[in-house]
């Protein structure tokens, strides 16, 4: 999940801020069966806040990158990211995998049937 937190929300009663001035967030998911990662959620304001909160509640990494968010907001929902963004997303995924490895190295051993994040146990996958 990638987000941009550009500034304070306007006081109640004021007109909504233009999209460029509101918080924005994009959730990207990579599944090995897909050719490229997909945009699975995106939005501004309250929707962005919900995307960020949901990611954190599910122990997903949240990365702040205004430039990448602006580019990903142009991708249709459930569409694969364009080839022009492969390198940027690959670098982000590599960074996340490195963080996960460090976390796993520091964590106590887990049972074989335990999985991390929102993945289902291998026996339940189809």
PDB file of N, CA and C in Angstrom, residues 38-80:
ATOM      1  N   UNK A  38      -1.226  -5.587  -9.553  1.00  0.00           N
ATOM      2  CA  UNK A  38      -2.490  -4.933  -9.874  1.00  0.00           C
ATOM      3  C   UNK A  38      -2.806  -3.853  -8.835  1.00  0.00           C
ATOM      4  N   UNK A  39      -3.511  -2.822  -9.280  1.00  0.00           N
ATOM      5  CA  UNK A  39      -4.050  -1.804  -8.376  1.00  0.00           C
ATOM      6  C   UNK A  39      -5.370  -2.374  -7.856  1.00  0.00           C
ATOM      7  N   UNK A  40      -5.444  -2.648  -6.549  1.00  0.00           N
ATOM      8  CA  UNK A  40      -6.640  -3.282  -5.997  1.00  0.00           C
ATOM      9  C   UNK A  40      -7.503  -2.317  -5.191  1.00  0.00           C
ATOM     10  N   UNK A  41      -6.987  -1.147  -4.876  1.00  0.00           N
ATOM     11  CA  UNK A  41      -7.772  -0.121  -4.187  1.00  0.00           C
ATOM     12  C   UNK A  41      -7.074   1.216  -4.387  1.00  0.00           C
ATOM     13  N   UNK A  42      -7.871   2.267  -4.501  1.00  0.00           N
ATOM     14  CA  UNK A  42      -7.292   3.607  -4.602  1.00  0.00           C
ATOM     15  C   UNK A  42      -8.352   4.614  -4.236  1.00  0.00           C
ATOM     16  N   UNK A  43      -7.929   5.757  -3.722  1.00  0.00           N
ATOM     17  CA  UNK A  43      -8.895   6.781  -3.377  1.00  0.00           C
ATOM     18  C   UNK A  43      -8.259   7.978  -2.701  1.00  0.00           C
ATOM     19  N   UNK A  44      -9.100   8.982  -2.507  1.00  0.00           N
ATOM     20  CA  UNK A  44      -8.709  10.239  -1.864  1.00  0.00           C
ATOM     21  C   UNK A  44      -9.496  10.424  -0.571  1.00  0.00           C
ATOM     22  N   UNK A  45      -8.992  11.293   0.309  1.00  0.00           N
ATOM     23  CA  UNK A  45      -9.714  11.693   1.513  1.00  0.00           C
ATOM     24  C   UNK A  45     -10.070  10.525   2.414  1.00  0.00           C
ATOM     25  N   UNK A  46     -11.365  10.408   2.739  1.00  0.00           N
ATOM     26  CA  UNK A  46     -11.820   9.351   3.650  1.00  0.00           C
ATOM     27  C   UNK A  46     -11.546   7.962   3.097  1.00  0.00           C
ATOM     28  N   UNK A  47     -11.654   7.807   1.791  1.00  0.00           N
ATOM     29  CA  UNK A  47     -11.372   6.494   1.191  1.00  0.00           C
ATOM     30  C   UNK A  47      -9.895   6.159   1.373  1.00  0.00           C
ATOM     31  N   UNK A  48      -9.022   7.132   1.164  1.00  0.00           N
ATOM     32  CA  UNK A  48      -7.584   6.911   1.374  1.00  0.00           C
ATOM     33  C   UNK A  48      -7.313   6.548   2.829  1.00  0.00           C
ATOM     34  N   UNK A  49      -7.958   7.258   3.745  1.00  0.00           N
ATOM     35  CA  UNK A  49      -7.778   6.952   5.167  1.00  0.00           C
ATOM     36  C   UNK A  49      -8.203   5.521   5.480  1.00  0.00           C
ATOM     37  N   UNK A  50      -9.295   5.079   4.879  1.00  0.00           N
ATOM     38  CA  UNK A  50      -9.788   3.717   5.091  1.00  0.00           C
ATOM     39  C   UNK A  50      -8.821   2.693   4.515  1.00  0.00           C
ATOM     40  N   UNK A  51      -8.272   2.967   3.335  1.00  0.00           N
ATOM     41  CA  UNK A  51      -7.302   2.055   2.721  1.00  0.00           C
ATOM     42  C   UNK A  51      -6.078   1.918   3.631  1.00  0.00           C
ATOM     43  N   UNK A  52      -5.576   3.041   4.124  1.00  0.00           N
ATOM     44  CA  UNK A  52      -4.392   3.029   4.994  1.00  0.00           C
ATOM     45  C   UNK A  52      -4.689   2.295   6.300  1.00  0.00           C
ATOM     46  N   UNK A  53      -5.835   2.614   6.917  1.00  0.00           N
ATOM     47  CA  UNK A  53      -6.202   1.969   8.182  1.00  0.00           C
ATOM     48  C   UNK A  53      -6.360   0.454   7.998  1.00  0.00           C
ATOM     49  N   UNK A  54      -7.015   0.044   6.927  1.00  0.00           N
ATOM     50  CA  UNK A  54      -7.226  -1.376   6.663  1.00  0.00           C
ATOM     51  C   UNK A  54      -5.893  -2.089   6.452  1.00  0.00           C
ATOM     52  N   UNK A  55      -4.991  -1.458   5.730  1.00  0.00           N
ATOM     53  CA  UNK A  55      -3.667  -2.057   5.513  1.00  0.00           C
ATOM     54  C   UNK A  55      -2.944  -2.260   6.842  1.00  0.00           C
ATOM     55  N   UNK A  56      -2.958  -1.226   7.676  1.00  0.00           N
ATOM     56  CA  UNK A  56      -2.270  -1.326   8.968  1.00  0.00           C
ATOM     57  C   UNK A  56      -2.918  -2.375   9.866  1.00  0.00           C
ATOM     58  N   UNK A  57      -4.251  -2.433   9.860  1.00  0.00           N
ATOM     59  CA  UNK A  57      -4.956  -3.426  10.675  1.00  0.00           C
ATOM     60  C   UNK A  57      -4.633  -4.851  10.246  1.00  0.00           C
ATOM     61  N   UNK A  58      -4.244  -5.026   8.993  1.00  0.00           N
ATOM     62  CA  UNK A  58      -3.919  -6.345   8.461  1.00  0.00           C
ATOM     63  C   UNK A  58      -2.411  -6.574   8.358  1.00  0.00           C
ATOM     64  N   UNK A  59      -1.646  -5.744   9.075  1.00  0.00           N
ATOM     65  CA  UNK A  59      -0.188  -5.867   9.127  1.00  0.00           C
ATOM     66  C   UNK A  59       0.467  -5.823   7.751  1.00  0.00           C
ATOM     67  N   UNK A  60      -0.089  -5.001   6.854  1.00  0.00           N
ATOM     68  CA  UNK A  60       0.515  -4.795   5.544  1.00  0.00           C
ATOM     69  C   UNK A  60       1.381  -3.551   5.614  1.00  0.00           C
ATOM     70  N   UNK A  61       2.437  -3.533   4.838  1.00  0.00           N
ATOM     71  CA  UNK A  61       3.335  -2.387   4.848  1.00  0.00           C
ATOM     72  C   UNK A  61       2.687  -1.195   4.154  1.00  0.00           C
ATOM     73  N   UNK A  62       2.891  -0.020   4.721  1.00  0.00           N
ATOM     74  CA  UNK A  62       2.395   1.231   4.159  1.00  0.00           C
ATOM     75  C   UNK A  62       3.621   2.081   3.857  1.00  0.00           C
ATOM     76  N   UNK A  63       3.732   2.501   2.614  1.00  0.00           N
ATOM     77  CA  UNK A  63       4.891   3.264   2.170  1.00  0.00           C
ATOM     78  C   UNK A  63       4.414   4.602   1.624  1.00  0.00           C
ATOM     79  N   UNK A  64       5.059   5.676   2.026  1.00  0.00           N
ATOM     80  CA  UNK A  64       4.684   7.008   1.550  1.00  0.00           C
ATOM     81  C   UNK A  64       5.552   7.403   0.363  1.00  0.00           C
ATOM     82  N   UNK A  65       4.896   7.657  -0.760  1.00  0.00           N
ATOM     83  CA  UNK A  65       5.605   8.057  -1.974  1.00  0.00           C
ATOM     84  C   UNK A  65       4.655   8.852  -2.862  1.00  0.00           C
ATOM     85  N   UNK A  66       4.603  10.190  -2.679  1.00  0.00           N
ATOM     86  CA  UNK A  66       3.664  11.019  -3.447  1.00  0.00           C
ATOM     87  C   UNK A  66       3.791  10.850  -4.962  1.00  0.00           C
ATOM     88  N   UNK A  67       5.016  10.745  -5.460  1.00  0.00           N
ATOM     89  CA  UNK A  67       5.195  10.626  -6.911  1.00  0.00           C
ATOM     90  C   UNK A  67       4.619   9.317  -7.434  1.00  0.00           C
ATOM     91  N   UNK A  68       4.891   8.226  -6.730  1.00  0.00           N
ATOM     92  CA  UNK A  68       4.387   6.921  -7.156  1.00  0.00           C
ATOM     93  C   UNK A  68       2.868   6.860  -7.043  1.00  0.00           C
ATOM     94  N   UNK A  69       2.317   7.442  -5.976  1.00  0.00           N
ATOM     95  CA  UNK A  69       0.857   7.480  -5.830  1.00  0.00           C
ATOM     96  C   UNK A  69       0.226   8.218  -7.004  1.00  0.00           C
ATOM     97  N   UNK A  70       0.797   9.361  -7.369  1.00  0.00           N
ATOM     98  CA  UNK A  70       0.230  10.127  -8.489  1.00  0.00           C
ATOM     99  C   UNK A  70       0.210   9.303  -9.767  1.00  0.00           C
ATOM    100  N   UNK A  71       1.245   8.537 -10.007  1.00  0.00           N
ATOM    101  CA  UNK A  71       1.295   7.697 -11.202  1.00  0.00           C
ATOM    102  C   UNK A  71       0.303   6.541 -11.108  1.00  0.00           C
ATOM    103  N   UNK A  72       0.243   5.902  -9.937  1.00  0.00           N
ATOM    104  CA  UNK A  72      -0.654   4.753  -9.777  1.00  0.00           C
ATOM    105  C   UNK A  72      -2.134   5.148  -9.769  1.00  0.00           C
ATOM    106  N   UNK A  73      -2.438   6.381  -9.373  1.00  0.00           N
ATOM    107  CA  UNK A  73      -3.839   6.824  -9.387  1.00  0.00           C
ATOM    108  C   UNK A  73      -4.386   6.870 -10.813  1.00  0.00           C
ATOM    109  N   UNK A  74      -3.505   6.911 -11.791  1.00  0.00           N
ATOM    110  CA  UNK A  74      -3.936   6.940 -13.192  1.00  0.00           C
ATOM    111  C   UNK A  74      -4.245   5.544 -13.738  1.00  0.00           C
ATOM    112  N   UNK A  75      -3.875   4.499 -12.988  1.00  0.00           N
ATOM    113  CA  UNK A  75      -4.120   3.125 -13.410  1.00  0.00           C
ATOM    114  C   UNK A  75      -5.536   2.741 -12.982  1.00  0.00           C
ATOM    115  N   UNK A  76      -6.278   2.112 -13.887  1.00  0.00           N
ATOM    116  CA  UNK A  76      -7.644   1.668 -13.567  1.00  0.00           C
ATOM    117  C   UNK A  76      -7.630   0.656 -12.438  1.00  0.00           C
ATOM    118  N   UNK A  77      -8.699   0.662 -11.663  1.00  0.00           N
ATOM    119  CA  UNK A  77      -8.861  -0.295 -10.573  1.00  0.00           C
ATOM    120  C   UNK A  77      -8.868  -1.711 -11.136  1.00  0.00           C
ATOM    121  N   UNK A  78      -8.159  -2.618 -10.500  1.00  0.00           N
ATOM    122  CA  UNK A  78      -8.007  -4.019 -10.869  1.00  0.00           C
ATOM    123  C   UNK A  78      -7.202  -4.214 -12.151  1.00  0.00           C
ATOM    124  N   UNK A  79      -6.565  -3.154 -12.647  1.00  0.00           N
ATOM    125  CA  UNK A  79      -5.708  -3.268 -13.827  1.00  0.00           C
ATOM    126  C   UNK A  79      -4.267  -3.520 -13.383  1.00  0.00           C
ATOM    127  N   UNK A  80      -3.533  -4.212 -14.230  1.00  0.00           N
ATOM    128  CA  UNK A  80      -2.119  -4.408 -13.952  1.00  0.00           C
ATOM    129  C   UNK A  80      -1.382  -3.090 -14.157  1.00  0.00           C
TER     130      UNK A  80
END
